[in-house]
Structure formats: structure tokens, C-alpha cells
Amino acid sequence: MTKLDILHFPDKRLRTKAVDIDVIDDAIRLLIDNMFETMYDAPGIGLAATQVNFHKRLIVIDISEEKNEPLCLINPVITHQEGIEVMEEGCLSVPGFYGDVERAESITVKALDRQGEPFELTTDDLLAVCIQHEIDHLNGKLFVDYLSPMKRNRIRKKIGRMEKETAEQNTHRSSTL
Ligand code: GNR
Ligand code: NI
């Protein structure tokens, strides 16, 4: 299995709108396995294909403590939502930053599983938040879009500085090998 690179805000590719998957073949299932590996390794509780620069509608999630309840949703669609809830969110594409986001409290989502079988799920709490967060990714949207422009700009600048430092460290490392 292969760990995939995760794109970081403000990378423009995170703004791509993903398209539906029409054939779920072994190549897609391999991508699903690699996305799970990437998510568990990060570690995170969810990962959208958009974040690994694959612009099809596919998300993987595991909110369990034991990391033994993998959930894969292909072409997910929210068919019902109810209530409002605020939760502090983070994102593997916005490393080190957190912010309160208002979302639906409970949702019903329909999707295909890794065999292409349709299923429906009604849920609330963290799983509902996570599914909405991941579907946002497939639509090119990030949790920082819900924050004030001032907060978003501060995060953009800090991540920019961090990545510049990492790039310099990498240059240094390769020149001193
Ligand atoms: O690991 C993650 N934690 C998280 C916490 C609160 C709300 C949403 C999330 S999703 C995030 C992983 C991620 O970036 N998925 O896109
Ligand atoms: Ni995210």
C-alpha cells in the first residue's frame, strides 16, 4: 500500500469540484485502500479524494477509537438534514488550525460502498459533522471558508511560512547528505 501526499490550503487544487465515479473497479478499490492508509497514518478521522489530488466523489472515514470501523462513501448525497450544531473542526489540509463550524446536527446520506452497492445512513454528532466536512471537500470547500476573512488570511499566512520553512529544511538536508 502507498501513503498519498495530502494537499494543503491554500492549494488551488483543493478548490476542484469532484465528479461522480461511474465504474468502481480495482483501481478505485486500490485508491480507497491507499486513502485509508493515508488517513490512519496522518492520523485523521476522514479523508476526501480531493485532498490527495484525485477529483472523483469518494470519501473514507473512521471515527472509532480503535480505528477498526472503516467507512467508505462513493458518490455521497445528503438526502435529509435536521437541526444545527456547532463543533470545533480541524482538517488534514489545514494542519495545526481549528475553528468552530455550524452544520446540520443530523443527516441522512446515501452512497455506494466499495462493491458498488447502494446504502443509506442516518447519523448525528461527530460522524454527521465529518461526512459534511468531507462532502464539502468534494465540492472544493474547506472549513476555513466558514471562518472570518481575517482568521482565514491569518491561517493562510502561517501555513505559507511553515511550508517555506519546511522547503528550506529539505533543501538544506539534500545539500548536506
Ligand atoms: O481528522 C479530522 N478531524 C476532524 C475533526 C472535526 C471535524 C472534522 C474533522 S475531519 C479531519 C480530517 C480531514 O481533514 N478530513 O477532510
Ligand atoms: Ni478536511
Coordinates of C-alpha atoms and ligand atoms in Angstrom, one line a residue:
M1 CA 0.0 0.0 0.0
T2 CA 1.1 3.5 -0.6
K3 CA 0.8 6.6 1.6
L4 CA -0.5 9.5 -0.5
D5 CA 0.5 13.2 -0.3
I6 CA -2.1 15.5 1.2
L7 CA -2.6 18.9 -0.4
H8 CA -2.5 21.9 1.9
F9 CA -4.6 25.1 1.9
P10 CA -4.3 27.4 0.0
D11 CA -3.5 25.0 -2.8
K12 CA -5.9 25.8 -5.7
R13 CA -6.4 22.1 -6.5
L14 CA -8.4 21.8 -3.2
R15 CA -11.0 24.1 -5.0
T16 CA -11.7 21.5 -7.7
K17 CA -15.3 20.1 -7.8
A18 CA -15.1 16.3 -7.9
V19 CA -17.1 14.3 -10.4
D20 CA -19.2 11.2 -9.8
I21 CA -17.5 7.8 -10.1
D22 CA -19.3 5.6 -12.7
V23 CA -17.2 2.4 -12.6
I24 CA -16.0 1.1 -9.2
D25 CA -13.1 -1.1 -10.4
D26 CA -9.9 -2.5 -8.8
A27 CA -8.1 0.8 -9.5
I28 CA -10.7 2.6 -7.4
R29 CA -10.5 0.0 -4.6
L30 CA -6.7 0.3 -4.5
L31 CA -7.1 4.1 -4.2
I32 CA -9.6 3.5 -1.3
D33 CA -7.1 1.3 0.5
N34 CA -4.3 3.9 0.0
M35 CA -6.7 6.6 1.3
F36 CA -7.4 4.6 4.4
E37 CA -3.7 4.1 5.0
T38 CA -3.0 7.8 4.5
M39 CA -5.9 8.8 6.8
Y40 CA -4.8 6.3 9.6
D41 CA -1.2 7.4 9.3
A42 CA -1.9 11.1 9.4
P43 CA -3.8 10.5 11.8
G44 CA -7.3 11.7 10.8
I45 CA -10.9 10.6 11.1
G46 CA -11.7 11.3 7.5
L47 CA -10.2 11.9 4.1
A48 CA -11.7 13.1 0.8
A49 CA -10.2 12.1 -2.6
T50 CA -9.8 15.8 -3.4
Q51 CA -7.2 16.1 -0.6
V52 CA -5.0 13.6 -2.4
N53 CA -5.5 15.3 -5.7
F54 CA -8.0 12.8 -7.1
H55 CA -11.1 14.6 -8.2
K56 CA -13.8 12.0 -8.0
R57 CA -16.5 11.7 -5.4
L58 CA -15.0 9.4 -2.9
I59 CA -14.5 9.7 0.9
V60 CA -13.2 7.5 3.6
I61 CA -14.0 7.9 7.3
D62 CA -13.2 6.1 10.6
I63 CA -14.3 7.9 13.8
S64 CA -13.8 4.9 16.1
E65 CA -11.3 4.9 19.0
E66 CA -9.9 1.6 17.9
K67 CA -9.6 2.6 14.2
N68 CA -11.4 -0.5 13.2
E69 CA -14.6 0.8 11.7
P70 CA -13.7 1.9 8.2
L71 CA -16.5 3.6 6.2
C72 CA -16.2 4.3 2.5
L73 CA -18.7 6.5 0.7
I74 CA -18.8 6.8 -3.1
N75 CA -20.9 9.5 -4.8
P76 CA -22.4 10.5 -1.4
V77 CA -25.5 12.6 -1.4
I78 CA -27.2 14.1 1.7
T79 CA -30.9 13.4 1.3
H80 CA -32.1 14.8 4.6
Q81 CA -30.8 17.1 7.3
E82 CA -32.1 18.5 10.5
G83 CA -31.1 20.8 13.3
I84 CA -27.9 23.0 13.7
E85 CA -24.8 22.1 15.7
V86 CA -21.5 23.9 16.2
M87 CA -18.4 21.9 16.5
E88 CA -14.7 22.7 16.5
E89 CA -13.2 21.3 13.3
G90 CA -9.7 20.6 12.1
C91 CA -8.5 19.4 8.7
L92 CA -5.5 17.5 7.4
S93 CA -5.3 20.1 4.6
V94 CA -5.1 22.9 7.2
P95 CA -2.6 21.4 9.6
G96 CA -2.5 22.9 13.1
F97 CA -5.6 25.1 12.9
Y98 CA -9.0 24.7 14.4
G99 CA -12.2 26.6 14.2
D100 CA -15.9 26.5 15.1
V101 CA -18.2 25.5 12.2
E102 CA -22.0 25.4 12.2
R103 CA -23.5 22.4 10.4
A104 CA -26.6 20.3 10.3
E105 CA -27.0 18.2 13.5
S106 CA -28.3 15.1 11.9
I107 CA -28.2 13.9 8.3
T108 CA -29.3 11.1 6.1
V109 CA -26.7 10.3 3.4
K110 CA -27.0 7.8 0.5
A111 CA -23.9 6.5 -1.2
L112 CA -22.3 3.4 -2.8
D113 CA -19.9 1.1 -0.9
R114 CA -16.7 -0.3 -2.3
Q115 CA -18.6 -3.0 -4.1
G116 CA -20.9 -0.5 -5.7
E117 CA -23.8 -1.4 -3.5
P118 CA -26.1 1.5 -2.6
F119 CA -26.7 2.1 1.1
E120 CA -28.2 4.8 3.3
L121 CA -27.1 6.1 6.7
T122 CA -28.8 8.3 9.2
T123 CA -26.4 9.7 11.8
D124 CA -25.6 12.7 14.1
D125 CA -22.7 14.0 16.2
L126 CA -19.1 13.6 15.0
L127 CA -20.0 11.3 12.2
A128 CA -22.5 13.7 10.7
V129 CA -20.0 16.6 11.0
C130 CA -17.3 14.5 9.4
I131 CA -19.5 13.4 6.5
Q132 CA -20.5 17.1 5.8
H133 CA -16.8 18.2 6.1
E134 CA -15.8 15.5 3.6
I135 CA -18.6 16.3 1.1
D136 CA -17.5 19.9 1.3
H137 CA -14.0 18.8 0.2
L138 CA -15.6 17.1 -2.9
N139 CA -17.2 20.4 -3.7
G140 CA -14.0 22.4 -3.3
K141 CA -14.9 23.8 0.0
L142 CA -12.8 23.9 3.2
F143 CA -13.8 24.5 6.9
V144 CA -11.8 27.8 6.9
D145 CA -14.3 29.2 4.4
Y146 CA -16.8 29.4 7.3
L147 CA -14.4 31.5 9.4
S148 CA -14.0 35.2 9.1
P149 CA -11.8 36.5 6.2
M150 CA -9.4 37.8 8.9
K151 CA -8.9 34.4 10.5
R152 CA -8.7 32.7 7.1
N153 CA -5.9 35.1 6.0
R154 CA -4.0 34.6 9.2
I155 CA -4.1 30.8 8.7
R156 CA -3.1 31.2 5.0
K157 CA 0.0 33.3 6.0
K158 CA 1.0 31.0 8.8
I159 CA 0.8 27.9 6.7
G160 CA 2.7 29.7 3.9
R161 CA 5.5 30.5 6.4
M162 CA 5.5 26.9 7.7
E163 CA 5.7 25.4 4.2
K164 CA 8.5 27.8 3.2
E165 CA 10.5 26.7 6.3
T166 CA 9.9 23.0 5.5
A167 CA 11.1 23.6 1.9
E168 CA 14.2 25.3 3.2
Q169 CA 14.9 22.5 5.6
N170 CA 14.5 20.0 2.8
T171 CA 16.9 21.9 0.6
H172 CA 19.4 22.0 3.4
R173 CA 19.0 18.3 4.1
S174 CA 19.5 17.3 0.5
S175 CA 22.6 19.6 0.1
T176 CA 24.2 18.1 3.3
L177 CA 23.6 14.4 2.6
Ligands
GNR1 O1 -9.2 14.4 11.2 C1 -10.1 15.2 11.1 N1 -10.8 15.6 12.2 C2 -11.9 16.4 12.2 C3 -12.4 16.9 13.4 C4 -13.5 17.7 13.4 C5 -14.2 17.9 12.3 C6 -13.8 17.3 11.1 C7 -12.7 16.6 11.0 S1 -12.2 15.9 9.5 C8 -10.4 15.8 9.8 C9 -9.8 15.0 8.6 C10 -9.9 15.8 7.4 O2 -9.4 16.8 7.1 N2 -10.8 15.3 6.5 O3 -11.1 16.0 5.4
NI2 NI -10.6 18.1 5.8

